[in-house]
Amino acid sequence: MQFLDKSKELNKNPLLKRVILFLVGTLLLYLGVDTLLHNQQIGLTLTTATHTILGNEEEFLDPILFDTLLEKTHANLLSSMITIMLLATIYIRLTKYTQKRQPVIHLTFLTAILSHVALLLTQSYPLLIGIWISLFLLWHLLALYLSVIILWKLR
């Protein structure tokens, strides 16, 4: 992220601008694919997520194993934190310091972390399934917001 130290020279260097645009585009692609993947594997509606996590005797669906859930959470936590860290770093470098900047970044990190914690606790507390879905979608929307602001600043 050394190239972000020279963000004041961004308008003078079109190659650097393209590199950052490509990075943000790749992160946007990750956010979209991550949402589709979670929708396919676990489900992003209350009924499909409940059937996947807790199982369904009528449809002969076994509940997801805690080991599998822990492994998914471990991989997703790493990739989501890297994504948010990159977006936050670029966002901080490209925007002026205001009090409005901090809550968006903090809320994005907190909702991402809490969504992973809520997902792990869903097997013990089924009421957290709805909270997990809302936190998951919220952090993706906040990351999308950061990406749109970055793209707007780089236009």
Coordinates of N, CA and C in Angstrom, one line a residue:
M1 N 0.8 -1.2 0.0 CA 0.0 0.0 0.0 C 0.9 1.3 0.0
Q2 N 2.1 1.1 -0.4 CA 3.0 2.2 -0.4 C 2.6 3.3 -1.4
F3 N 1.9 2.8 -2.5 CA 1.5 3.8 -3.5 C 0.4 4.7 -3.0
L4 N -0.3 4.4 -1.9 CA -1.3 5.3 -1.4 C -0.7 6.5 -0.7
D5 N 0.6 6.4 -0.3 CA 1.2 7.6 0.3 C 1.3 8.8 -0.6
K6 N 1.2 8.5 -1.9 CA 1.4 9.6 -2.9 C 0.0 9.9 -3.5
S7 N -1.0 9.9 -2.7 CA -2.4 10.1 -3.2 C -2.6 11.5 -3.7
K8 N -1.7 12.4 -3.3 CA -1.9 13.8 -3.8 C -1.4 13.9 -5.2
E9 N -0.6 12.9 -5.6 CA -0.1 12.9 -7.0 C -0.9 12.0 -7.9
L10 N -2.1 11.6 -7.4 CA -2.9 10.7 -8.1 C -3.4 11.3 -9.4
N11 N -3.8 12.5 -9.4 CA -4.2 13.1 -10.7 C -3.1 13.3 -11.7
K12 N -1.9 13.3 -11.3 CA -0.8 13.5 -12.2 C -0.3 12.1 -12.8
N13 N -0.7 11.1 -12.1 CA -0.3 9.7 -12.5 C -1.5 8.9 -13.0
P14 N -1.8 8.8 -14.2 CA -3.0 8.0 -14.6 C -2.8 6.5 -14.4
L15 N -1.6 6.0 -14.4 CA -1.3 4.6 -14.2 C -1.7 4.2 -12.8
L16 N -1.3 5.0 -11.8 CA -1.6 4.8 -10.4 C -3.1 4.8 -10.2
K17 N -3.8 5.7 -10.9 CA -5.2 5.8 -10.8 C -5.9 4.5 -11.3
R18 N -5.4 4.0 -12.4 CA -5.9 2.8 -13.0 C -5.7 1.6 -12.1
V19 N -4.5 1.6 -11.4 CA -4.2 0.5 -10.5 C -5.2 0.5 -9.4
I20 N -5.5 1.6 -8.8 CA -6.5 1.7 -7.7 C -7.9 1.4 -8.2
L21 N -8.2 1.9 -9.4 CA -9.5 1.5 -9.9 C -9.7 0.0 -10.1
F22 N -8.6 -0.6 -10.6 CA -8.7 -2.1 -10.8 C -8.8 -2.8 -9.5
L23 N -8.1 -2.3 -8.5 CA -8.2 -2.9 -7.1 C -9.6 -2.8 -6.6
V24 N -10.2 -1.6 -6.7 CA -11.5 -1.4 -6.2 C -12.5 -2.2 -7.0
G25 N -12.3 -2.3 -8.3 CA -13.2 -3.2 -9.1 C -13.1 -4.6 -8.7
T26 N -11.9 -5.1 -8.4 CA -11.7 -6.5 -7.9 C -12.4 -6.7 -6.6
L27 N -12.3 -5.7 -5.7 CA -13.0 -5.8 -4.4 C -14.5 -5.8 -4.5
L28 N -15.0 -5.0 -5.5 CA -16.4 -5.0 -5.8 C -16.9 -6.4 -6.3
L29 N -16.0 -7.0 -7.2 CA -16.3 -8.3 -7.7 C -16.4 -9.3 -6.5
Y30 N -15.4 -9.2 -5.6 CA -15.4 -10.1 -4.5 C -16.7 -10.0 -3.6
L31 N -17.1 -8.7 -3.4 CA -18.3 -8.5 -2.6 C -19.5 -9.2 -3.2
G32 N -19.6 -9.0 -4.5 CA -20.8 -9.6 -5.3 C -20.7 -11.1 -5.2
V33 N -19.6 -11.7 -5.5 CA -19.4 -13.1 -5.5 C -19.6 -13.7 -4.1
D34 N -19.1 -13.0 -3.1 CA -19.3 -13.5 -1.7 C -20.8 -13.5 -1.3
T35 N -21.5 -12.5 -1.7 CA -22.9 -12.5 -1.5 C -23.6 -13.7 -2.2
L36 N -23.3 -13.9 -3.4 CA -23.9 -15.0 -4.2 C -23.5 -16.4 -3.6
L37 N -22.2 -16.5 -3.2 CA -21.8 -17.7 -2.6 C -22.5 -18.0 -1.3
H38 N -22.6 -17.0 -0.4 CA -23.4 -17.3 0.8 C -24.8 -17.6 0.6
N39 N -25.4 -17.0 -0.4 CA -26.8 -17.3 -0.8 C -26.9 -18.7 -1.3
Q40 N -25.9 -19.2 -2.0 CA -25.9 -20.6 -2.5 C -25.6 -21.6 -1.4
Q41 N -24.6 -21.3 -0.6 CA -24.2 -22.3 0.4 C -25.1 -22.4 1.6
I42 N -25.4 -21.2 2.2 CA -26.1 -21.1 3.4 C -27.6 -20.6 3.2
G43 N -27.7 -19.6 2.4 CA -29.0 -19.0 2.2 C -29.1 -17.6 2.8
L44 N -29.6 -16.7 2.2 CA -29.8 -15.3 2.8 C -31.2 -15.0 3.1
T45 N -32.1 -16.0 3.1 CA -33.4 -15.8 3.6 C -33.5 -16.6 4.9
L46 N -34.5 -16.2 5.7 CA -34.6 -16.8 7.0 C -34.9 -18.3 6.9
T47 N -35.7 -18.7 6.0 CA -36.1 -20.1 5.9 C -35.0 -21.0 5.4
T48 N -34.3 -20.5 4.3 CA -33.2 -21.3 3.7 C -32.0 -21.4 4.7
A49 N -31.7 -20.3 5.3 CA -30.6 -20.3 6.3 C -30.9 -21.2 7.5
T50 N -32.1 -21.2 8.0 CA -32.5 -22.0 9.1 C -32.5 -23.5 8.7
H51 N -32.9 -23.8 7.5 CA -32.9 -25.2 7.0 C -31.5 -25.7 6.8
T52 N -30.6 -24.8 6.4 CA -29.2 -25.2 6.1 C -28.5 -25.4 7.4
I53 N -28.6 -24.4 8.3 CA -27.8 -24.4 9.6 C -28.4 -25.5 10.6
L54 N -29.7 -25.5 10.8 CA -30.3 -26.4 11.8 C -30.8 -27.7 11.2
G55 N -30.9 -27.8 9.9 CA -31.4 -29.0 9.3 C -33.0 -29.0 9.2
N56 N -33.5 -29.9 8.5 CA -35.0 -30.1 8.3 C -35.3 -31.5 8.2
E57 N -36.0 -32.1 9.2 CA -36.4 -33.5 9.2 C -37.3 -33.8 8.0
E58 N -38.2 -32.9 7.7 CA -39.2 -33.2 6.7 C -38.6 -33.3 5.3
E59 N -37.5 -32.6 5.0 CA -36.9 -32.6 3.7 C -35.6 -33.4 3.8
F60 N -35.3 -34.1 4.9 CA -34.2 -34.9 5.1 C -32.9 -34.2 4.9
L61 N -32.8 -33.0 5.5 CA -31.6 -32.2 5.5 C -30.9 -32.3 6.8
D62 N -29.6 -32.7 6.8 CA -28.9 -32.7 8.0 C -28.4 -31.3 8.4
P63 N -28.3 -31.0 9.7 CA -27.7 -29.7 10.1 C -26.2 -29.6 9.7
I64 N -25.8 -28.4 9.4 CA -24.4 -28.2 9.1 C -23.5 -28.5 10.3
L65 N -22.4 -29.1 10.1 CA -21.5 -29.5 11.2 C -20.8 -28.2 11.7
F66 N -20.6 -28.2 13.0 CA -19.9 -27.0 13.6 C -18.5 -26.8 13.0
D67 N -17.8 -27.9 12.7 CA -16.5 -27.9 12.1 C -16.5 -27.2 10.8
T68 N -17.5 -27.5 10.0 CA -17.7 -26.9 8.7 C -18.0 -25.4 8.8
L69 N -18.9 -25.1 9.7 CA -19.2 -23.7 10.0 C -18.0 -22.9 10.5
L70 N -17.2 -23.5 11.3 CA -16.0 -22.8 11.8 C -15.0 -22.6 10.7
E71 N -14.9 -23.6 9.9 CA -13.9 -23.5 8.8 C -14.3 -22.4 7.8
K72 N -15.6 -22.3 7.5 CA -16.1 -21.3 6.6 C -15.9 -19.9 7.2
T73 N -16.2 -19.8 8.5 CA -16.1 -18.5 9.2 C -14.6 -18.1 9.2
H74 N -13.7 -19.0 9.4 CA -12.3 -18.7 9.5 C -11.9 -18.1 8.2
A75 N -12.2 -18.7 7.1 CA -11.8 -18.2 5.8 C -12.5 -16.9 5.4
N76 N -13.8 -16.8 5.7 CA -14.5 -15.6 5.4 C -14.1 -14.4 6.2
L77 N -13.7 -14.7 7.5 CA -13.2 -13.6 8.3 C -11.9 -13.0 7.8
L78 N -11.0 -13.8 7.4 CA -9.8 -13.4 6.8 C -10.0 -12.5 5.5
S79 N -10.8 -13.1 4.6 CA -11.0 -12.4 3.4 C -11.8 -11.1 3.5
S80 N -12.8 -11.1 4.4 CA -13.6 -9.9 4.6 C -12.8 -8.8 5.3
M81 N -11.9 -9.2 6.3 CA -11.1 -8.1 6.9 C -10.1 -7.5 5.9
I82 N -9.5 -8.4 5.1 CA -8.6 -7.8 4.1 C -9.3 -6.9 3.1
T83 N -10.5 -7.3 2.7 CA -11.3 -6.4 1.8 C -11.6 -5.1 2.5
I84 N -12.1 -5.1 3.7 CA -12.5 -3.9 4.3 C -11.3 -3.1 4.6
M85 N -10.2 -3.7 5.0 CA -8.9 -2.9 5.3 C -8.5 -2.2 4.0
L86 N -8.5 -2.9 2.9 CA -8.1 -2.2 1.7 C -9.0 -1.1 1.3
L87 N -10.3 -1.3 1.4 CA -11.3 -0.2 1.1 C -11.1 0.9 2.0
A88 N -11.0 0.7 3.3 CA -10.8 1.7 4.3 C -9.6 2.5 4.1
T89 N -8.5 1.9 3.7 CA -7.2 2.6 3.5 C -7.3 3.5 2.3
I90 N -7.9 3.0 1.2 CA -8.0 3.9 0.0 C -9.0 5.0 0.3
Y91 N -10.1 4.7 1.0 CA -11.1 5.7 1.4 C -10.5 6.8 2.2
I92 N -9.7 6.4 3.2 CA -9.1 7.4 4.1 C -8.1 8.3 3.3
R93 N -7.4 7.7 2.4 CA -6.4 8.5 1.6 C -7.1 9.4 0.6
L94 N -8.2 9.1 0.1 CA -8.8 9.9 -0.9 C -9.8 10.9 -0.4
T95 N -10.3 10.8 0.8 CA -11.3 11.7 1.3 C -10.6 12.7 2.4
K96 N -11.2 13.8 2.5 CA -10.8 14.8 3.5 C -11.2 14.3 4.9
Y97 N -10.5 14.7 5.9 CA -10.8 14.3 7.2 C -12.1 15.0 7.7
T98 N -13.1 14.3 8.0 CA -14.3 14.8 8.6 C -14.8 13.8 9.6
Q99 N -15.7 14.3 10.5 CA -16.2 13.4 11.5 C -17.1 12.3 10.9
K100 N -17.6 12.6 9.7 CA -18.5 11.6 9.0 C -17.8 10.4 8.5
R101 N -16.5 10.5 8.3 CA -15.7 9.5 7.8 C -15.5 8.3 8.7
Q102 N -15.3 8.6 10.0 CA -15.0 7.5 11.0 C -16.1 6.6 11.2
P103 N -17.4 7.0 11.4 CA -18.4 6.0 11.8 C -18.7 5.0 10.7
V104 N -18.5 5.4 9.4 CA -18.8 4.5 8.3 C -17.7 3.3 8.4
I105 N -16.5 3.7 8.6 CA -15.4 2.7 8.6 C -15.6 1.8 9.8
H106 N -15.8 2.4 11.0 CA -16.0 1.6 12.2 C -17.2 0.7 12.1
L107 N -18.3 1.2 11.6 CA -19.5 0.4 11.4 C -19.3 -0.8 10.5
T108 N -18.6 -0.5 9.4 CA -18.3 -1.6 8.5 C -17.5 -2.7 9.1
F109 N -16.4 -2.4 9.9 CA -15.6 -3.4 10.6 C -16.5 -4.1 11.6
L110 N -17.2 -3.4 12.4 CA -18.0 -4.0 13.5 C -19.1 -4.9 12.9
T111 N -19.8 -4.5 11.9 CA -20.8 -5.4 11.4 C -20.2 -6.6 10.7
A112 N -19.1 -6.5 10.1 CA -18.4 -7.7 9.5 C -18.0 -8.7 10.6
I113 N -17.4 -8.2 11.6 CA -16.9 -9.1 12.7 C -18.1 -9.7 13.4
L114 N -19.1 -8.9 13.8 CA -20.3 -9.4 14.5 C -21.1 -10.4 13.6
S115 N -21.1 -10.2 12.3 CA -21.8 -11.2 11.4 C -21.2 -12.5 11.5
H116 N -19.8 -12.6 11.6 CA -19.1 -13.9 11.7 C -19.4 -14.5 13.1
V117 N -19.4 -13.7 14.1 CA -19.7 -14.2 15.5 C -21.1 -14.7 15.5
A118 N -22.1 -13.9 15.0 CA -23.5 -14.4 15.0 C -23.7 -15.7 14.2
L119 N -22.9 -15.8 13.1 CA -23.0 -17.1 12.3 C -22.5 -18.3 13.1
L120 N -21.5 -18.1 13.9 CA -21.0 -19.2 14.8 C -22.0 -19.6 15.9
L121 N -22.7 -18.6 16.4 CA -23.6 -18.8 17.5 C -25.0 -19.3 17.0
T122 N -25.3 -19.3 15.7 CA -26.6 -19.7 15.2 C -27.0 -21.1 15.6
Q123 N -26.1 -22.0 15.7 CA -26.5 -23.4 16.0 C -27.0 -23.5 17.5
S124 N -26.4 -22.7 18.4 CA -26.9 -22.7 19.7 C -28.1 -21.8 20.0
Y125 N -28.1 -20.7 19.2 CA -29.2 -19.7 19.4 C -29.8 -19.4 18.0
P126 N -30.8 -20.2 17.6 CA -31.4 -20.0 16.3 C -32.0 -18.6 16.0
L127 N -32.3 -17.9 17.1 CA -32.8 -16.5 16.8 C -31.8 -15.6 16.2
L128 N -30.5 -16.0 16.3 CA -29.4 -15.2 15.7 C -29.3 -15.3 14.2
I129 N -30.1 -16.2 13.6 CA -30.0 -16.4 12.1 C -30.4 -15.1 11.4
G130 N -31.5 -14.5 11.8 CA -32.0 -13.3 11.2 C -31.0 -12.1 11.5
I131 N -30.4 -12.1 12.6 CA -29.4 -11.1 12.9 C -28.2 -11.3 12.1
W132 N -27.8 -12.6 11.9 CA -26.6 -12.8 11.0 C -26.9 -12.3 9.6
I133 N -28.1 -12.7 9.1 CA -28.4 -12.2 7.7 C -28.4 -10.7 7.6
S134 N -28.9 -10.0 8.5 CA -29.0 -8.6 8.4 C -27.6 -8.0 8.6
L135 N -26.8 -8.5 9.5 CA -25.4 -8.0 9.6 C -24.5 -8.3 8.4
F136 N -24.7 -9.5 7.8 CA -24.0 -9.8 6.6 C -24.3 -8.9 5.5
L137 N -25.6 -8.7 5.3 CA -26.0 -7.8 4.2 C -25.6 -6.3 4.5
L138 N -25.6 -5.9 5.7 CA -25.3 -4.5 6.1 C -23.8 -4.3 5.8
W139 N -22.9 -5.2 6.2 CA -21.5 -4.9 6.0 C -21.2 -4.9 4.5
H140 N -21.9 -5.7 3.7 CA -21.7 -5.7 2.3 C -22.1 -4.4 1.7
L141 N -23.3 -3.9 2.2 CA -23.8 -2.6 1.6 C -22.9 -1.5 2.0
L142 N -22.3 -1.5 3.3 CA -21.4 -0.5 3.7 C -20.1 -0.5 2.9
A143 N -19.6 -1.7 2.6 CA -18.4 -1.8 1.8 C -18.7 -1.4 0.3
L144 N -19.9 -1.6 -0.1 CA -20.3 -1.1 -1.5 C -20.3 0.4 -1.5
Y145 N -20.8 1.0 -0.4 CA -20.9 2.4 -0.2 C -19.4 3.0 -0.3
L146 N -18.5 2.4 0.5 CA -17.1 2.9 0.4 C -16.6 2.8 -1.0
S147 N -16.9 1.7 -1.7 CA -16.4 1.5 -3.0 C -16.9 2.6 -4.0
V148 N -18.2 2.9 -3.8 CA -18.8 3.9 -4.7 C -18.2 5.2 -4.5
I149 N -17.9 5.6 -3.2 CA -17.3 6.9 -2.9 C -15.9 6.9 -3.5
I150 N -15.2 5.8 -3.4 CA -13.8 5.8 -3.9 C -13.9 6.0 -5.4
L151 N -14.8 5.2 -6.1 CA -14.9 5.4 -7.5 C -15.3 6.8 -7.9
W152 N -16.1 7.4 -7.1 CA -16.6 8.8 -7.4 C -15.4 9.7 -7.3
K153 N -14.5 9.5 -6.3 CA -13.4 10.4 -6.1 C -12.3 10.2 -7.2
L154 N -12.3 9.0 -7.8 CA -11.3 8.7 -8.8 C -11.7 9.1 -10.2
R155 N -12.9 9.5 -10.4 CA -13.5 9.8 -11.7 C -12.7 10.9 -12.4

